[in-house]
């Protein structure tokens, strides 16, 4: 296959004609597939089925004697704090178990800072201006929280080893209005990249101009590896912050949404003991406690973090062929054409695809027209605007393998078609 | 028995001596009982045991085809909205299912108004002054939310048919800083009183000076009757507001915390469709959705509102002897003495006890010294200060019947002892 840039106009026109036919054939198939959201598939949900009945013949009493069926316990039962602490690489005492969603825990954490401030600082609602750094491409719902609060979003380019740390340091260390940064440090959403040790250390060594600056460390894919034996390692941010004399600078988030059931898992925050104390001093007015039965259900289902890791291998076995299938197709069909780049992640839920500039929206729209829903182009950028209109987030998890392959083939046709049309415009 | 006021000093002194001995004997018993919180007992929790396994052999698909195990559905699955809507006497479309706690839903509702305003009004965090009306005695955690936000709390005396509505109207209709009022309209916490039809209608007909004034209608005990056949009826606030041309004035809250499991139930808000739309426009940034598996678990366990009502009869059968036991003792031991008044509730979780002025703290403290923990005196008032130091909230639900009777006897001794000491001071 020749690279598209080496084709002359006549060749491009001929190609276009073929692609139009191909696309028309796709449309006739009447597909209805969804690659928009990082949702586990039915097959994945099945492996947690045992949770439904695991509390059938069990004394519903936590390790400290708490009746998990009744009121009480603001920060979570001890064994759930241990389990989620292990997941995040922190002590149980640095962990609070939240409700069913880490997104909700993140939103509430921003809301708490907005309403009451952090560890005695001025509430953000009293400030003229609040800025958040947003590595791009990134997770649309992180940006959504920030836009809801009306904060300024400053895009930070992502490199292969994490966000552009020169830029991060420039902002954080000099601008007191910069109050936070969103990070998905392991198998980043959507690029799949992993922050290097150096990146993590530079985060830990930040010298924020604002004492209420926090790193929002969304460790969403902490144990969500795709290739057993090739697990990527992430340096422990809390340890590094501690070493750097910066223990209070980070809030870490995690959940079991993609381990057990999305929306019916348990979420957790970990942070320094100062931060934990600060959070609890406000949380005590918000709730008497989160769902302890569901915490207990998780603990009984997994036993410990090793049980959870074994469970994740089963997820990987289901997900891996989907990622491999798409990536192999991209290699076969697109690699030589010089019209796109994409990531080959070792974990997480996404493939990040960069089309030729100005093509992403059209590709997504052509896919939709033929029955395949992709994440909206631009969604991975603040305010939904990708300045290059190039990035597309691919979520291979939800449809069954054969459908994913079909959808990927259609996607490839759309990429080629839109790119050729773009080239013909010139 | 003679009323204490008719005793002369010598008689009081003799009585005092006897009571001191009686109290000393109590202390020697080394009791450890808790009547502080409205917590269901183990026996009550047992009747919901079936919930633990009810989803074992069930297709986990909601009425609208939603897979309840996966992401999605911001406002709750249709059948849960129906069930909780029926509980509150509203349409499913006027209902949002929240997480595990109506307290959390109330807090978040205040927080939302604070951060973003209500239906386009100025966010409360931008105002110099916000006031809430707090019927007293009332629920300490309602007041806690308000104190966390730094709002002014205006106590409103409770009459036998609800809050003093002349005062409520005076404040709400004339002061634009008055933004809310807390109500537990049925089996009020702690008095057990029920708002009369006239009270509900006067609420519905309020003409608030602030267009973002809302009634926080905490229908916590909507179906929590103690005496089958003697259920008290509460007029439907939403219907009355609608009729009065005031459909947006109220947020209603409920939960299954005292129906199934405290902390593992489901909570709900109901409100006008304008309010629902307003809430969802913010909620969409806070979460992808609450725990649908637990929603489904509740729906399957009860079937419908009639199933839930039948379940509540079983709760009543467990609770009733505890209430009756305490109230009968009060009648026998205290009625003729003229030193206290108390309520005889037809539902809910509390007995409200008014001791002689200046005695409540001492009574609670004497009980604690002898091993029985009561709700802190004053807790039922804003900022924990009962100006008369008279009200004590009694929560008979948690301990087994025999222990409740023991605790009530000790309590009676303490009431008599503290009262006599008070009288001897004069």
mmCIF file of N, CA and C in Angstrom, chain A residues 187-254:
data_model
loop_
_atom_site.group_PDB
_atom_site.id
_atom_site.type_symbol
_atom_site.label_atom_id
_atom_site.label_comp_id
_atom_site.label_asym_id
_atom_site.label_seq_id
_atom_site.Cartn_x
_atom_site.Cartn_y
_atom_site.Cartn_z
ATOM 1 N N UNK A 187 -2.457 3.970 32.338
ATOM 2 C CA UNK A 187 -3.372 3.682 31.232
ATOM 3 C C UNK A 187 -4.354 4.840 31.084
ATOM 4 N N UNK A 188 -3.785 5.977 30.884
ATOM 5 C CA UNK A 188 -4.512 7.237 30.804
ATOM 6 C C UNK A 188 -5.715 7.175 29.866
ATOM 7 N N UNK A 189 -6.769 7.849 30.260
ATOM 8 C CA UNK A 189 -7.967 7.984 29.428
ATOM 9 C C UNK A 189 -7.793 9.243 28.594
ATOM 10 N N UNK A 190 -7.720 9.172 27.284
ATOM 11 C CA UNK A 190 -7.860 7.996 26.434
ATOM 12 C C UNK A 190 -6.543 7.437 25.883
ATOM 13 N N UNK A 191 -5.396 8.052 26.171
ATOM 14 C CA UNK A 191 -4.192 7.680 25.407
ATOM 15 C C UNK A 191 -3.605 6.344 25.814
ATOM 16 N N UNK A 192 -3.947 5.858 27.022
ATOM 17 C CA UNK A 192 -3.377 4.597 27.478
ATOM 18 C C UNK A 192 -1.948 4.721 27.977
ATOM 19 N N UNK A 193 -1.380 5.921 27.940
ATOM 20 C CA UNK A 193 0.011 6.064 28.363
ATOM 21 C C UNK A 193 0.110 5.945 29.880
ATOM 22 N N UNK A 194 1.336 5.667 30.317
ATOM 23 C CA UNK A 194 1.615 5.519 31.735
ATOM 24 C C UNK A 194 2.623 6.586 32.133
ATOM 25 N N UNK A 195 2.344 7.289 33.229
ATOM 26 C CA UNK A 195 3.276 8.326 33.671
ATOM 27 C C UNK A 195 4.603 7.680 34.067
ATOM 28 N N UNK A 196 5.703 8.233 33.586
ATOM 29 C CA UNK A 196 7.032 7.711 33.930
ATOM 30 C C UNK A 196 7.365 8.039 35.385
ATOM 31 N N UNK A 197 8.369 7.339 35.919
ATOM 32 C CA UNK A 197 8.806 7.601 37.289
ATOM 33 C C UNK A 197 9.196 9.072 37.441
ATOM 34 N N UNK A 198 9.867 9.578 36.425
ATOM 35 C CA UNK A 198 10.312 10.968 36.470
ATOM 36 C C UNK A 198 9.095 11.918 36.530
ATOM 37 N N UNK A 199 8.078 11.613 35.752
ATOM 38 C CA UNK A 199 6.864 12.447 35.776
ATOM 39 C C UNK A 199 6.228 12.425 37.171
ATOM 40 N N UNK A 200 6.089 11.234 37.742
ATOM 41 C CA UNK A 200 5.480 11.125 39.068
ATOM 42 C C UNK A 200 6.317 11.922 40.075
ATOM 43 N N UNK A 201 7.638 11.784 39.975
ATOM 44 C CA UNK A 201 8.499 12.511 40.930
ATOM 45 C C UNK A 201 8.374 14.017 40.748
ATOM 46 N N UNK A 202 8.247 14.448 39.502
ATOM 47 C CA UNK A 202 8.102 15.903 39.287
ATOM 48 C C UNK A 202 6.762 16.390 39.855
ATOM 49 N N UNK A 203 5.740 15.557 39.747
ATOM 50 C CA UNK A 203 4.466 15.915 40.396
ATOM 51 C C UNK A 203 4.656 16.056 41.903
ATOM 52 N N UNK A 204 5.351 15.065 42.486
ATOM 53 C CA UNK A 204 5.511 15.060 43.945
ATOM 54 C C UNK A 204 6.332 16.258 44.420
ATOM 55 N N UNK A 205 7.204 16.747 43.539
ATOM 56 C CA UNK A 205 8.105 17.836 43.946
ATOM 57 C C UNK A 205 7.589 19.215 43.568
ATOM 58 N N UNK A 206 6.381 19.285 43.086
ATOM 59 C CA UNK A 206 5.823 20.608 42.748
ATOM 60 C C UNK A 206 5.894 21.513 43.973
ATOM 61 N N UNK A 207 6.066 22.797 43.713
ATOM 62 C CA UNK A 207 6.049 23.785 44.805
ATOM 63 C C UNK A 207 4.932 24.779 44.500
ATOM 64 N N UNK A 208 3.700 24.372 44.774
ATOM 65 C CA UNK A 208 2.547 25.168 44.313
ATOM 66 C C UNK A 208 2.534 26.583 44.888
ATOM 67 N N UNK A 209 2.194 27.525 44.042
ATOM 68 C CA UNK A 209 1.990 28.902 44.499
ATOM 69 C C UNK A 209 0.766 28.958 45.419
ATOM 70 N N UNK A 210 -0.212 28.093 45.163
ATOM 71 C CA UNK A 210 -1.414 28.034 46.024
ATOM 72 C C UNK A 210 -1.263 26.887 47.011
ATOM 73 N N UNK A 211 -1.418 27.196 48.294
ATOM 74 C CA UNK A 211 -1.271 26.106 49.269
ATOM 75 C C UNK A 211 -2.452 25.147 49.206
ATOM 76 N N UNK A 212 -3.541 25.561 48.579
ATOM 77 C CA UNK A 212 -4.684 24.659 48.409
ATOM 78 C C UNK A 212 -4.727 24.056 47.006
ATOM 79 N N UNK A 213 -3.572 24.029 46.344
ATOM 80 C CA UNK A 213 -3.479 23.284 45.085
ATOM 81 C C UNK A 213 -3.468 21.788 45.386
ATOM 82 N N UNK A 214 -4.218 21.016 44.592
ATOM 83 C CA UNK A 214 -4.208 19.567 44.756
ATOM 84 C C UNK A 214 -4.103 18.871 43.396
ATOM 85 N N UNK A 215 -3.361 17.770 43.388
ATOM 86 C CA UNK A 215 -3.338 16.880 42.230
ATOM 87 C C UNK A 215 -4.523 15.930 42.373
ATOM 88 N N UNK A 216 -5.394 15.902 41.396
ATOM 89 C CA UNK A 216 -6.528 14.960 41.405
ATOM 90 C C UNK A 216 -6.089 13.719 40.615
ATOM 91 N N UNK A 217 -5.612 12.742 41.346
ATOM 92 C CA UNK A 217 -4.931 11.567 40.809
ATOM 93 C C UNK A 217 -5.955 10.455 40.653
ATOM 94 N N UNK A 218 -6.552 10.377 39.478
ATOM 95 C CA UNK A 218 -7.645 9.437 39.238
ATOM 96 C C UNK A 218 -7.066 8.101 38.791
ATOM 97 N N UNK A 219 -6.794 7.256 39.777
ATOM 98 C CA UNK A 219 -6.146 5.976 39.463
ATOM 99 C C UNK A 219 -7.203 4.951 39.056
ATOM 100 N N UNK A 220 -7.907 5.302 37.989
ATOM 101 C CA UNK A 220 -9.085 4.543 37.558
ATOM 102 C C UNK A 220 -8.756 3.136 37.085
ATOM 103 N N UNK A 221 -7.508 2.960 36.614
ATOM 104 C CA UNK A 221 -7.149 1.669 36.001
ATOM 105 C C UNK A 221 -5.975 1.027 36.724
ATOM 106 N N UNK A 222 -5.961 1.207 38.039
ATOM 107 C CA UNK A 222 -4.825 0.793 38.873
ATOM 108 C C UNK A 222 -4.417 -0.667 38.662
ATOM 109 N N UNK A 223 -5.393 -1.531 38.436
ATOM 110 C CA UNK A 223 -5.056 -2.958 38.249
ATOM 111 C C UNK A 223 -5.732 -3.483 36.984
ATOM 112 N N UNK A 224 -5.994 -2.592 36.059
ATOM 113 C CA UNK A 224 -6.731 -2.948 34.847
ATOM 114 C C UNK A 224 -5.757 -3.195 33.698
ATOM 115 N N UNK A 225 -4.907 -4.208 33.900
ATOM 116 C CA UNK A 225 -3.904 -4.535 32.891
ATOM 117 C C UNK A 225 -4.524 -5.411 31.804
ATOM 118 N N UNK A 226 -3.970 -5.307 30.591
ATOM 119 C CA UNK A 226 -4.469 -6.137 29.487
ATOM 120 C C UNK A 226 -3.600 -7.353 29.231
ATOM 121 N N UNK A 227 -2.298 -7.222 29.529
ATOM 122 C CA UNK A 227 -1.361 -8.286 29.163
ATOM 123 C C UNK A 227 -0.655 -8.826 30.403
ATOM 124 N N UNK A 228 -1.183 -9.898 30.982
ATOM 125 C CA UNK A 228 -0.529 -10.462 32.174
ATOM 126 C C UNK A 228 0.941 -10.743 31.862
ATOM 127 N N UNK A 229 1.787 -10.386 32.790
ATOM 128 C CA UNK A 229 3.229 -10.506 32.568
ATOM 129 C C UNK A 229 3.819 -9.218 32.015
ATOM 130 N N UNK A 230 2.970 -8.381 31.431
ATOM 131 C CA UNK A 230 3.459 -7.097 30.909
ATOM 132 C C UNK A 230 2.754 -5.933 31.609
ATOM 133 N N UNK A 231 2.467 -6.098 32.904
ATOM 134 C CA UNK A 231 1.824 -5.022 33.644
ATOM 135 C C UNK A 231 2.754 -3.808 33.726
ATOM 136 N N UNK A 232 2.258 -2.670 33.405
ATOM 137 C CA UNK A 232 3.052 -1.447 33.539
ATOM 138 C C UNK A 232 3.059 -1.057 35.010
ATOM 139 N N UNK A 233 4.177 -0.494 35.424
ATOM 140 C CA UNK A 233 4.300 -0.102 36.830
ATOM 141 C C UNK A 233 4.198 1.426 36.951
ATOM 142 N N UNK A 234 3.436 1.841 37.935
ATOM 143 C CA UNK A 234 3.313 3.272 38.212
ATOM 144 C C UNK A 234 3.940 3.538 39.575
ATOM 145 N N UNK A 235 4.776 4.526 39.633
ATOM 146 C CA UNK A 235 5.376 4.886 40.922
ATOM 147 C C UNK A 235 4.268 5.347 41.869
ATOM 148 N N UNK A 236 4.422 5.033 43.147
ATOM 149 C CA UNK A 236 3.405 5.373 44.147
ATOM 150 C C UNK A 236 3.446 6.864 44.485
ATOM 151 N N UNK A 237 2.427 7.576 44.043
ATOM 152 C CA UNK A 237 2.429 9.040 44.185
ATOM 153 C C UNK A 237 2.470 9.466 45.652
ATOM 154 N N UNK A 238 1.754 8.728 46.495
ATOM 155 C CA UNK A 238 1.691 9.134 47.913
ATOM 156 C C UNK A 238 3.065 8.987 48.566
ATOM 157 N N UNK A 239 3.752 7.894 48.250
ATOM 158 C CA UNK A 239 5.111 7.714 48.784
ATOM 159 C C UNK A 239 6.027 8.835 48.308
ATOM 160 N N UNK A 240 5.939 9.150 47.036
ATOM 161 C CA UNK A 240 6.822 10.180 46.479
ATOM 162 C C UNK A 240 6.516 11.555 47.081
ATOM 163 N N UNK A 241 5.259 11.845 47.277
ATOM 164 C CA UNK A 241 4.878 13.139 47.880
ATOM 165 C C UNK A 241 5.412 13.222 49.312
ATOM 166 N N UNK A 242 5.269 12.117 50.009
ATOM 167 C CA UNK A 242 5.776 12.027 51.381
ATOM 168 C C UNK A 242 7.287 12.326 51.391
ATOM 169 N N UNK A 243 8.014 11.605 50.518
ATOM 170 C CA UNK A 243 9.468 11.784 50.436
ATOM 171 C C UNK A 243 9.838 13.216 50.097
ATOM 172 N N UNK A 244 9.040 13.826 49.233
ATOM 173 C CA UNK A 244 9.358 15.178 48.772
ATOM 174 C C UNK A 244 8.921 16.236 49.791
ATOM 175 N N UNK A 245 8.395 15.793 50.922
ATOM 176 C CA UNK A 245 7.940 16.763 51.933
ATOM 177 C C UNK A 245 6.663 17.466 51.529
ATOM 178 N N UNK A 246 5.906 16.811 50.665
ATOM 179 C CA UNK A 246 4.673 17.375 50.092
ATOM 180 C C UNK A 246 3.473 16.452 50.329
ATOM 181 N N UNK A 247 3.313 15.924 51.546
ATOM 182 C CA UNK A 247 2.330 14.836 51.711
ATOM 183 C C UNK A 247 0.895 15.240 51.404
ATOM 184 N N UNK A 248 0.590 16.522 51.535
ATOM 185 C CA UNK A 248 -0.812 16.943 51.408
ATOM 186 C C UNK A 248 -1.223 17.340 49.992
ATOM 187 N N UNK A 249 -0.322 17.201 49.036
ATOM 188 C CA UNK A 249 -0.565 17.784 47.715
ATOM 189 C C UNK A 249 -1.496 16.965 46.822
ATOM 190 N N UNK A 250 -1.808 15.748 47.211
ATOM 191 C CA UNK A 250 -2.527 14.868 46.278
ATOM 192 C C UNK A 250 -3.766 14.222 46.913
ATOM 193 N N UNK A 251 -4.827 14.144 46.093
ATOM 194 C CA UNK A 251 -5.986 13.295 46.384
ATOM 195 C C UNK A 251 -5.972 12.163 45.362
ATOM 196 N N UNK A 252 -5.983 10.937 45.832
ATOM 197 C CA UNK A 252 -6.039 9.815 44.895
ATOM 198 C C UNK A 252 -7.435 9.190 44.912
ATOM 199 N N UNK A 253 -7.930 8.814 43.742
ATOM 200 C CA UNK A 253 -9.266 8.234 43.609
ATOM 201 C C UNK A 253 -9.206 6.861 42.932
ATOM 202 N N UNK A 254 -10.092 6.001 43.334
ATOM 203 C CA UNK A 254 -10.211 4.705 42.660
ATOM 204 C C UNK A 254 -11.623 4.170 42.893
#
